[in-house]
mmCIF file of C-alpha atoms in Angstrom:
data_model
loop_
_atom_site.group_PDB
_atom_site.id
_atom_site.type_symbol
_atom_site.label_atom_id
_atom_site.label_comp_id
_atom_site.label_asym_id
_atom_site.label_seq_id
_atom_site.Cartn_x
_atom_site.Cartn_y
_atom_site.Cartn_z
ATOM 1 C CA UNK A 282 -7.868 -37.132 -18.785
ATOM 2 C CA UNK A 283 -4.251 -36.216 -18.055
ATOM 3 C CA UNK A 284 -5.128 -32.547 -17.631
ATOM 4 C CA UNK A 285 -7.944 -33.386 -15.212
ATOM 5 C CA UNK A 286 -5.652 -35.638 -13.205
ATOM 6 C CA UNK A 287 -3.015 -32.924 -12.990
ATOM 7 C CA UNK A 288 -5.573 -30.428 -11.737
ATOM 8 C CA UNK A 289 -6.674 -32.873 -9.058
ATOM 9 C CA UNK A 290 -3.081 -33.462 -8.089
ATOM 10 C CA UNK A 291 -2.621 -29.710 -7.763
ATOM 11 C CA UNK A 292 -5.518 -29.521 -5.319
ATOM 12 C CA UNK A 293 -4.260 -32.539 -3.394
ATOM 13 C CA UNK A 294 -0.839 -30.948 -3.308
ATOM 14 C CA UNK A 295 -2.249 -27.774 -1.833
ATOM 15 C CA UNK A 296 -4.094 -29.745 0.867
ATOM 16 C CA UNK A 297 -0.987 -31.744 1.676
ATOM 17 C CA UNK A 298 1.072 -28.561 1.819
ATOM 18 C CA UNK A 299 -1.424 -27.038 4.227
ATOM 19 C CA UNK A 300 -1.244 -30.115 6.426
ATOM 20 C CA UNK A 301 2.539 -30.000 6.333
ATOM 21 C CA UNK A 302 2.442 -26.357 7.296
ATOM 22 C CA UNK A 303 0.373 -27.231 10.355
ATOM 23 C CA UNK A 304 2.901 -29.890 11.343
ATOM 24 C CA UNK A 305 5.720 -27.409 10.859
ATOM 25 C CA UNK A 306 4.060 -24.844 13.103
ATOM 26 C CA UNK A 307 3.213 -22.140 10.597
ATOM 27 C CA UNK A 308 3.013 -18.609 12.010
ATOM 28 C CA UNK A 309 -0.150 -17.612 10.196
ATOM 29 C CA UNK A 310 -2.704 -17.272 13.008
ATOM 30 C CA UNK A 311 -6.056 -18.967 12.787
ATOM 31 C CA UNK A 312 -9.046 -16.738 13.373
ATOM 32 C CA UNK A 313 -12.796 -16.833 13.032
ATOM 33 C CA UNK A 314 -14.049 -15.371 9.789
ATOM 34 C CA UNK A 315 -15.873 -12.121 10.280
ATOM 35 C CA UNK A 316 -17.071 -9.970 7.417
ATOM 36 C CA UNK A 317 -13.984 -9.085 5.346
ATOM 37 C CA UNK A 318 -13.944 -5.787 3.515
ATOM 38 C CA UNK A 319 -12.051 -5.136 0.248
ATOM 39 C CA UNK A 320 -8.837 -3.174 0.584
ATOM 40 C CA UNK A 321 -8.920 0.291 -1.012
ATOM 41 C CA UNK A 322 -7.907 0.321 -4.667
ATOM 42 C CA UNK A 323 -6.862 3.980 -4.738
ATOM 43 C CA UNK A 324 -3.192 4.569 -3.988
ATOM 44 C CA UNK A 325 -2.422 6.540 -0.818
ATOM 45 C CA UNK A 326 -1.873 10.243 -1.388
ATOM 46 C CA UNK A 327 0.463 11.049 1.484
ATOM 47 C CA UNK A 328 2.993 9.401 3.749
ATOM 48 C CA UNK A 329 1.843 8.324 7.208
ATOM 49 C CA UNK A 330 2.687 10.419 10.245
ATOM 50 C CA UNK A 331 5.230 8.626 12.495
ATOM 51 C CA UNK A 332 3.842 7.100 15.667
ATOM 52 C CA UNK A 333 0.749 5.357 14.254
ATOM 53 C CA UNK A 334 -1.835 4.129 16.803
ATOM 54 C CA UNK A 335 -0.524 5.927 19.884
ATOM 55 C CA UNK A 336 -1.393 4.172 23.111
ATOM 56 C CA UNK A 337 -1.249 0.736 21.477
ATOM 57 C CA UNK A 338 1.364 -1.958 21.972
ATOM 58 C CA UNK A 339 1.218 -3.869 18.668
ATOM 59 C CA UNK A 340 2.490 -7.336 17.916
ATOM 60 C CA UNK A 341 2.856 -7.995 14.185
ATOM 61 C CA UNK A 342 3.129 -11.333 12.381
ATOM 62 C CA UNK A 343 3.465 -11.961 8.660
ATOM 63 C CA UNK A 344 3.829 -14.775 6.186
ATOM 64 C CA UNK A 345 3.996 -15.713 2.503
ATOM 65 C CA UNK A 346 2.489 -18.962 1.263
ATOM 66 C CA UNK A 347 2.419 -20.404 -2.227
ATOM 67 C CA UNK A 348 -0.340 -22.822 -3.182
ATOM 68 C CA UNK A 349 -3.894 -23.293 -4.358
ATOM 69 C CA UNK A 350 -6.205 -20.759 -2.680
ATOM 70 C CA UNK A 351 -9.820 -19.753 -3.104
ATOM 71 C CA UNK A 352 -9.293 -16.093 -3.986
ATOM 72 C CA UNK A 353 -12.344 -13.939 -3.143
ATOM 73 C CA UNK A 354 -14.265 -12.993 -6.317
ATOM 74 C CA UNK A 355 -11.711 -14.906 -8.426
ATOM 75 C CA UNK A 356 -12.103 -18.604 -7.547
ATOM 76 C CA UNK A 357 -9.304 -21.141 -7.081
ATOM 77 C CA UNK A 358 -5.855 -20.152 -8.302
ATOM 78 C CA UNK A 359 -2.239 -21.041 -7.607
ATOM 79 C CA UNK A 360 -1.117 -17.853 -5.933
ATOM 80 C CA UNK A 361 1.316 -16.234 -3.582
ATOM 81 C CA UNK A 362 -0.654 -15.132 -0.540
ATOM 82 C CA UNK A 363 0.861 -12.345 1.556
ATOM 83 C CA UNK A 364 -0.658 -12.282 5.035
ATOM 84 C CA UNK A 365 -0.216 -9.622 7.704
ATOM 85 C CA UNK A 366 -1.693 -9.756 11.215
ATOM 86 C CA UNK A 367 -1.817 -7.031 13.867
ATOM 87 C CA UNK A 368 -2.683 -7.849 17.461
ATOM 88 C CA UNK A 369 -2.515 -5.994 20.765
ATOM 89 C CA UNK A 370 -0.216 -6.894 23.600
ATOM 90 C CA UNK A 371 -1.767 -7.071 27.063
ATOM 91 C CA UNK A 372 -0.299 -3.711 28.075
ATOM 92 C CA UNK A 373 -1.815 -1.849 25.135
ATOM 93 C CA UNK A 374 -5.223 -0.797 23.906
ATOM 94 C CA UNK A 375 -7.114 -3.165 21.638
ATOM 95 C CA UNK A 376 -7.378 -2.382 17.941
ATOM 96 C CA UNK A 377 -10.818 -1.199 16.841
ATOM 97 C CA UNK A 378 -12.619 -1.819 13.543
ATOM 98 C CA UNK A 379 -12.081 1.800 12.515
ATOM 99 C CA UNK A 380 -8.362 1.502 13.228
ATOM 100 C CA UNK A 381 -8.181 -1.707 11.176
ATOM 101 C CA UNK A 382 -9.842 0.106 8.287
ATOM 102 C CA UNK A 383 -7.292 2.913 8.639
ATOM 103 C CA UNK A 384 -4.433 0.385 8.537
ATOM 104 C CA UNK A 385 -5.838 -1.119 5.343
ATOM 105 C CA UNK A 386 -6.251 2.358 3.840
ATOM 106 C CA UNK A 387 -2.665 3.257 4.737
ATOM 107 C CA UNK A 388 -0.709 0.065 4.027
ATOM 108 C CA UNK A 389 -2.853 -2.138 1.747
ATOM 109 C CA UNK A 390 -4.070 0.418 -0.816
ATOM 110 C CA UNK A 391 -3.525 -0.021 -4.523
ATOM 111 C CA UNK A 392 -4.646 -2.284 -7.323
ATOM 112 C CA UNK A 393 -3.254 -4.112 -10.301
ATOM 113 C CA UNK A 394 -3.837 -6.866 -12.783
ATOM 114 C CA UNK A 395 -3.836 -10.367 -11.269
ATOM 115 C CA UNK A 396 -4.050 -8.951 -7.769
ATOM 116 C CA UNK A 397 -6.701 -8.989 -5.071
ATOM 117 C CA UNK A 398 -6.541 -7.723 -1.496
ATOM 118 C CA UNK A 399 -8.888 -7.651 1.460
ATOM 119 C CA UNK A 400 -8.881 -6.874 5.168
ATOM 120 C CA UNK A 401 -10.694 -8.386 8.115
ATOM 121 C CA UNK A 402 -11.302 -7.348 11.686
ATOM 122 C CA UNK A 403 -11.820 -9.936 14.413
ATOM 123 C CA UNK A 404 -12.100 -9.137 18.126
ATOM 124 C CA UNK A 405 -9.267 -6.678 18.569
ATOM 125 C CA UNK A 406 -7.076 -8.007 15.740
ATOM 126 C CA UNK A 407 -6.624 -6.822 12.168
ATOM 127 C CA UNK A 408 -5.760 -9.107 9.256
ATOM 128 C CA UNK A 409 -4.616 -8.013 5.794
ATOM 129 C CA UNK A 410 -4.363 -10.452 2.877
ATOM 130 C CA UNK A 411 -3.074 -9.984 -0.656
ATOM 131 C CA UNK A 412 -3.250 -12.554 -3.458
ATOM 132 C CA UNK A 413 -0.891 -12.503 -6.452
ATOM 133 C CA UNK A 414 -2.068 -14.454 -9.492
ATOM 134 C CA UNK A 415 -0.474 -15.277 -12.855
ATOM 135 C CA UNK A 416 2.446 -13.068 -13.844
ATOM 136 C CA UNK A 417 2.002 -10.960 -10.714
ATOM 137 C CA UNK A 418 3.534 -13.933 -8.883
ATOM 138 C CA UNK A 419 6.939 -12.844 -10.215
ATOM 139 C CA UNK A 420 6.938 -10.289 -7.421
ATOM 140 C CA UNK A 421 7.878 -13.283 -5.258
ATOM 141 C CA UNK A 422 9.762 -15.721 -7.476
ATOM 142 C CA UNK A 423 12.521 -15.672 -10.058
ATOM 143 C CA UNK A 424 13.220 -18.573 -12.429
ATOM 144 C CA UNK A 425 16.019 -18.936 -14.955
ATOM 145 C CA UNK A 426 16.344 -21.231 -17.968
ATOM 146 C CA UNK A 427 18.417 -23.715 -15.965
ATOM 147 C CA UNK A 428 15.553 -24.248 -13.522
ATOM 148 C CA UNK A 429 17.099 -22.353 -10.608
ATOM 149 C CA UNK A 430 14.298 -20.896 -8.510
ATOM 150 C CA UNK A 431 14.487 -18.103 -5.941
ATOM 151 C CA UNK A 432 11.666 -17.012 -3.654
ATOM 152 C CA UNK A 433 11.529 -13.727 -1.740
ATOM 153 C CA UNK A 434 9.148 -11.541 0.287
ATOM 154 C CA UNK A 435 8.727 -7.749 0.646
ATOM 155 C CA UNK A 436 10.647 -7.681 3.918
ATOM 156 C CA UNK A 437 11.804 -4.077 3.558
ATOM 157 C CA UNK A 438 8.207 -2.896 3.393
ATOM 158 C CA UNK A 439 7.024 -5.167 6.202
ATOM 159 C CA UNK A 440 9.753 -3.830 8.487
ATOM 160 C CA UNK A 441 8.841 -0.303 7.456
ATOM 161 C CA UNK A 442 5.247 -0.961 8.463
ATOM 162 C CA UNK A 443 6.337 -2.280 11.870
ATOM 163 C CA UNK A 444 8.569 0.754 12.444
ATOM 164 C CA UNK A 445 5.737 3.177 11.699
ATOM 165 C CA UNK A 446 3.829 2.385 14.898
ATOM 166 C CA UNK A 447 4.413 4.187 18.137
ATOM 167 C CA UNK A 448 5.140 0.806 19.745
ATOM 168 C CA UNK A 449 5.260 -2.473 17.833
ATOM 169 C CA UNK A 450 7.096 -5.777 17.777
ATOM 170 C CA UNK A 451 7.543 -7.691 14.516
ATOM 171 C CA UNK A 452 7.709 -11.111 16.152
ATOM 172 C CA UNK A 453 7.171 -13.787 13.470
ATOM 173 C CA UNK A 454 7.567 -14.371 9.765
ATOM 174 C CA UNK A 455 7.385 -17.487 7.595
ATOM 175 C CA UNK A 456 7.596 -18.292 3.900
ATOM 176 C CA UNK A 457 6.755 -21.533 2.087
ATOM 177 C CA UNK A 458 6.889 -22.848 -1.466
ATOM 178 C CA UNK A 459 5.982 -26.107 -3.185
ATOM 179 C CA UNK A 460 7.428 -27.570 -6.404
ATOM 180 C CA UNK A 461 11.023 -27.039 -5.284
ATOM 181 C CA UNK A 462 13.769 -29.544 -4.504
ATOM 182 C CA UNK A 463 17.387 -29.344 -3.326
ATOM 183 C CA UNK A 464 16.241 -26.222 -1.517
ATOM 184 C CA UNK A 465 17.803 -24.101 1.166
ATOM 185 C CA UNK A 466 16.578 -21.390 3.543
ATOM 186 C CA UNK A 467 18.626 -18.205 3.716
ATOM 187 C CA UNK A 468 18.913 -15.544 6.443
ATOM 188 C CA UNK A 469 19.258 -17.993 9.353
ATOM 189 C CA UNK A 470 15.690 -18.980 10.210
ATOM 190 C CA UNK A 471 14.817 -20.301 13.630
ATOM 191 C CA UNK A 472 13.130 -23.280 12.030
ATOM 192 C CA UNK A 473 13.281 -24.829 8.553
ATOM 193 C CA UNK A 474 11.672 -27.766 6.798
ATOM 194 C CA UNK A 475 13.472 -28.463 3.523
ATOM 195 C CA UNK A 476 12.471 -30.803 0.670
ATOM 196 C CA UNK A 477 9.415 -32.194 2.475
ATOM 197 C CA UNK A 478 7.779 -34.854 0.239
ATOM 198 C CA UNK A 479 4.267 -33.911 -0.907
ATOM 199 C CA UNK A 480 2.780 -36.544 -3.251
ATOM 200 C CA UNK A 481 5.111 -36.314 -6.282
ATOM 201 C CA UNK A 482 6.752 -32.995 -5.430
ATOM 202 C CA UNK A 483 8.522 -31.344 -2.503
ATOM 203 C CA UNK A 484 7.939 -28.287 -0.354
ATOM 204 C CA UNK A 485 10.095 -26.030 1.791
ATOM 205 C CA UNK A 486 9.185 -23.699 4.627
ATOM 206 C CA UNK A 487 11.393 -21.220 6.517
ATOM 207 C CA UNK A 488 10.328 -19.570 9.759
ATOM 208 C CA UNK A 489 11.712 -16.755 11.903
ATOM 209 C CA UNK A 490 10.542 -16.219 15.497
ATOM 210 C CA UNK A 491 12.163 -13.605 17.680
ATOM 211 C CA UNK A 492 11.252 -15.572 20.810
ATOM 212 C CA UNK A 493 13.481 -18.340 19.470
ATOM 213 C CA UNK A 494 16.396 -15.978 18.926
ATOM 214 C CA UNK A 495 15.906 -15.343 15.202
ATOM 215 C CA UNK A 496 16.260 -11.953 13.558
ATOM 216 C CA UNK A 497 13.453 -11.084 11.149
ATOM 217 C CA UNK A 498 14.986 -10.500 7.662
ATOM 218 C CA UNK A 499 15.110 -6.829 6.743
ATOM 219 C CA UNK A 500 15.943 -6.939 3.011
ATOM 220 C CA UNK A 501 14.221 -8.317 -0.097
ATOM 221 C CA UNK A 502 17.007 -10.813 -0.785
ATOM 222 C CA UNK A 503 15.838 -14.362 -1.686
ATOM 223 C CA UNK A 504 14.822 -16.410 1.347
ATOM 224 C CA UNK A 505 14.361 -19.762 -0.441
ATOM 225 C CA UNK A 506 16.258 -21.115 -3.432
ATOM 226 C CA UNK A 507 16.605 -24.476 -5.119
ATOM 227 C CA UNK A 508 15.706 -26.505 -8.203
ATOM 228 C CA UNK A 509 12.267 -26.081 -9.732
ATOM 229 C CA UNK A 510 10.093 -29.168 -10.179
ATOM 230 C CA UNK A 511 8.227 -29.591 -13.469
ATOM 231 C CA UNK A 512 4.624 -29.493 -12.098
ATOM 232 C CA UNK A 513 5.120 -25.781 -11.423
ATOM 233 C CA UNK A 514 5.320 -25.255 -15.188
ATOM 234 C CA UNK A 515 2.826 -27.919 -16.259
ATOM 235 C CA UNK A 516 0.090 -27.437 -13.647
ATOM 236 C CA UNK A 517 0.675 -23.995 -12.133
ATOM 237 C CA UNK A 518 1.593 -22.315 -15.433
ATOM 238 C CA UNK A 519 4.745 -20.840 -13.976
ATOM 239 C CA UNK A 520 7.062 -18.958 -16.330
ATOM 240 C CA UNK A 521 10.733 -18.224 -16.664
ATOM 241 C CA UNK A 522 11.589 -14.665 -15.684
ATOM 242 C CA UNK A 523 13.212 -12.365 -13.117
ATOM 243 C CA UNK A 524 11.693 -10.746 -10.058
ATOM 244 C CA UNK A 525 9.331 -7.881 -10.827
ATOM 245 C CA UNK A 526 8.171 -4.956 -8.726
ATOM 246 C CA UNK A 527 4.968 -5.712 -6.791
ATOM 247 C CA UNK A 528 1.849 -4.382 -8.474
ATOM 248 C CA UNK A 529 0.424 -3.567 -5.033
ATOM 249 C CA UNK A 530 0.059 -2.600 -2.275
ATOM 250 C CA UNK A 531 1.532 0.844 -2.807
ATOM 251 C CA UNK A 532 4.170 1.770 -0.249
ATOM 252 C CA UNK A 533 2.971 5.118 1.141
ATOM 253 C CA UNK A 534 6.537 6.040 2.089
ATOM 254 C CA UNK A 535 7.439 6.220 -1.600
ATOM 255 C CA UNK A 536 4.594 8.561 -2.481
ATOM 256 C CA UNK A 537 5.645 11.920 -3.887
ATOM 257 C CA UNK A 538 3.250 14.577 -2.595
ATOM 258 C CA UNK A 539 0.987 15.890 -5.319
ATOM 259 C CA UNK A 540 1.850 19.551 -6.042
ATOM 260 C CA UNK A 541 -0.849 22.070 -5.400
ATOM 261 C CA UNK A 542 -2.861 22.873 -8.504
ATOM 262 C CA UNK A 543 -1.994 26.238 -10.009
ATOM 263 C CA UNK A 544 -4.691 28.671 -11.235
ATOM 264 C CA UNK A 545 -5.459 28.124 -14.900
ATOM 265 C CA UNK A 546 -5.528 31.910 -15.669
ATOM 266 C CA UNK A 547 -2.161 33.335 -14.718
ATOM 267 C CA UNK A 548 -2.562 36.710 -16.525
ATOM 268 C CA UNK A 549 -2.066 39.558 -14.085
ATOM 269 C CA UNK A 550 -4.902 42.042 -14.224
ATOM 270 C CA UNK A 551 -3.861 45.717 -14.055
ATOM 271 C CA UNK A 552 -4.816 47.541 -10.925
ATOM 272 C CA UNK A 553 -7.923 49.701 -11.178
ATOM 273 C CA UNK A 554 -7.289 53.418 -11.570
ATOM 274 C CA UNK A 555 -8.596 55.407 -8.618
ATOM 275 C CA UNK A 556 -11.734 57.400 -9.530
ATOM 276 C CA UNK A 557 -10.520 60.558 -7.749
ATOM 277 C CA UNK A 558 -7.473 61.017 -9.924
ATOM 278 C CA UNK A 559 -5.635 64.298 -10.424
ATOM 279 C CA UNK A 560 -6.477 64.296 -14.148
ATOM 280 C CA UNK A 561 -10.199 64.442 -13.369
ATOM 281 C CA UNK A 562 -9.865 67.078 -10.655
ATOM 282 C CA UNK A 563 -7.882 69.565 -12.842
ATOM 283 C CA UNK A 564 -10.802 70.850 -14.990
ATOM 284 C CA UNK A 565 -13.026 71.157 -11.922
ATOM 285 C CA UNK A 566 -10.470 73.350 -10.185
ATOM 286 C CA UNK A 567 -10.087 75.575 -13.291
ATOM 287 C CA UNK A 568 -13.862 76.015 -13.661
ATOM 288 C CA UNK A 569 -14.204 76.882 -9.992
ATOM 289 C CA UNK A 570 -11.441 79.466 -10.208
ATOM 290 C CA UNK A 571 -13.027 81.107 -13.294
ATOM 291 C CA UNK A 572 -16.405 81.397 -11.553
ATOM 292 C CA UNK A 573 -14.740 82.986 -8.532
ATOM 293 C CA UNK A 574 -12.969 85.588 -10.729
ATOM 294 C CA UNK A 575 -16.209 86.453 -12.566
ATOM 295 C CA UNK A 576 -18.030 86.893 -9.258
ATOM 296 C CA UNK A 577 -15.330 89.284 -8.028
ATOM 297 C CA UNK A 578 -15.502 91.315 -11.254
ATOM 298 C CA UNK A 579 -19.306 91.477 -11.057
ATOM 299 C CA UNK A 580 -19.214 92.619 -7.442
ATOM 300 C CA UNK A 581 -16.646 95.353 -8.256
ATOM 301 C CA UNK A 582 -18.698 96.646 -11.162
ATOM 302 C CA UNK A 583 -21.796 96.763 -9.004
ATOM 303 C CA UNK A 584 -19.941 98.753 -6.347
ATOM 304 C CA UNK A 585 -18.701 101.378 -8.867
ATOM 305 C CA UNK A 586 -22.206 101.688 -10.302
ATOM 306 C CA UNK A 587 -23.691 102.511 -6.905
ATOM 307 C CA UNK A 588 -21.033 105.195 -6.185
ATOM 308 C CA UNK A 589 -21.835 106.998 -9.450
ATOM 309 C CA UNK A 590 -25.534 107.088 -8.733
ATOM 310 C CA UNK A 591 -24.903 108.751 -5.417
#
C-alpha cells in the first residue's frame, strides 16, 4: 500500500511540477505533435563543416527538466529530459524536414544504456529530445553522502552546436529539478524560482533569457545545488555518486577521423622482367653471325670451283 501511494505521489508531483513550470514561464516551446522519428544510434564519423545551414537565421532554445515522463518505447520513468529547439527568424529561410533530419544525424547521434532520443519536425521548426533513465541520470546530477545535490547541463556542447551554424542565436535556456530544498541557482539567471512547494517536496527552476539581459552559461559547472529530499531516493531510486560523462549524444567535434584502411597484403611484388632482355638476344645474334659466315664461305668456294672449270 505504501509503495503504491508513493508511486501515485510521484505522478502527482510530476504534474504539479509541470504546472509550476507553466506558472514560472518555462522556455520549452509548445508545439503540435507530428510524426517523431528516432535519432540515429550510430555515432557520427566526421566533424561538421563550419557554417551549417547557410542562408538560415536560426534561433535556438534549450532546456533540462527532471520529472516523470512517458519515454517513447520505454513507458513512464523519472528522467532527465534534454530538449533542444531550432526555429527560423523572420529574415532567414525556414528549416525543412530534410534539414531537421540532418541536424539529428549530426548532433543527436549515439546510443547507450538507459538512454532514448528522438527528433520531430513541425512547420519549419526542429525539435530534438533525449531522455536519461536510471544511472544515466548521473550525467546531470551529483549526490554525496551528506545529501548535497548538484545539477548541471551540457552547456559546453549546446553552445558548440549554436556556434556551428552560419547564423544562430542561442536565446533561452532553463533547468529544473524536484526533490531539492535550500536550493540556489548559479550563473546569474534572469529568472529563478527556488524551493517552490510541490505536495511534500520542493522544486527549483533557473532560467536564462538573452532578451532579459542574461548570458547563457557556457560551461558544465553546476547550475542548481541544494539539499536532497528523501523521496528522490525512496521513489525515484536516485543514488549517491558523482557526475558521469553523458552516454549520448556523441559530440561530433570530439570525433577522431577513422584512418584509411591499409591493404591487407603489403608484400611488394618484384617487377616483371622484360621479355626482350639482352640475355635472350645473345644466342640469337651468335647464331645469325655463324650462318652469315657459312654463307660467305659457301659462296667463295662456289666461285673458285667455277674458275677452275673454265
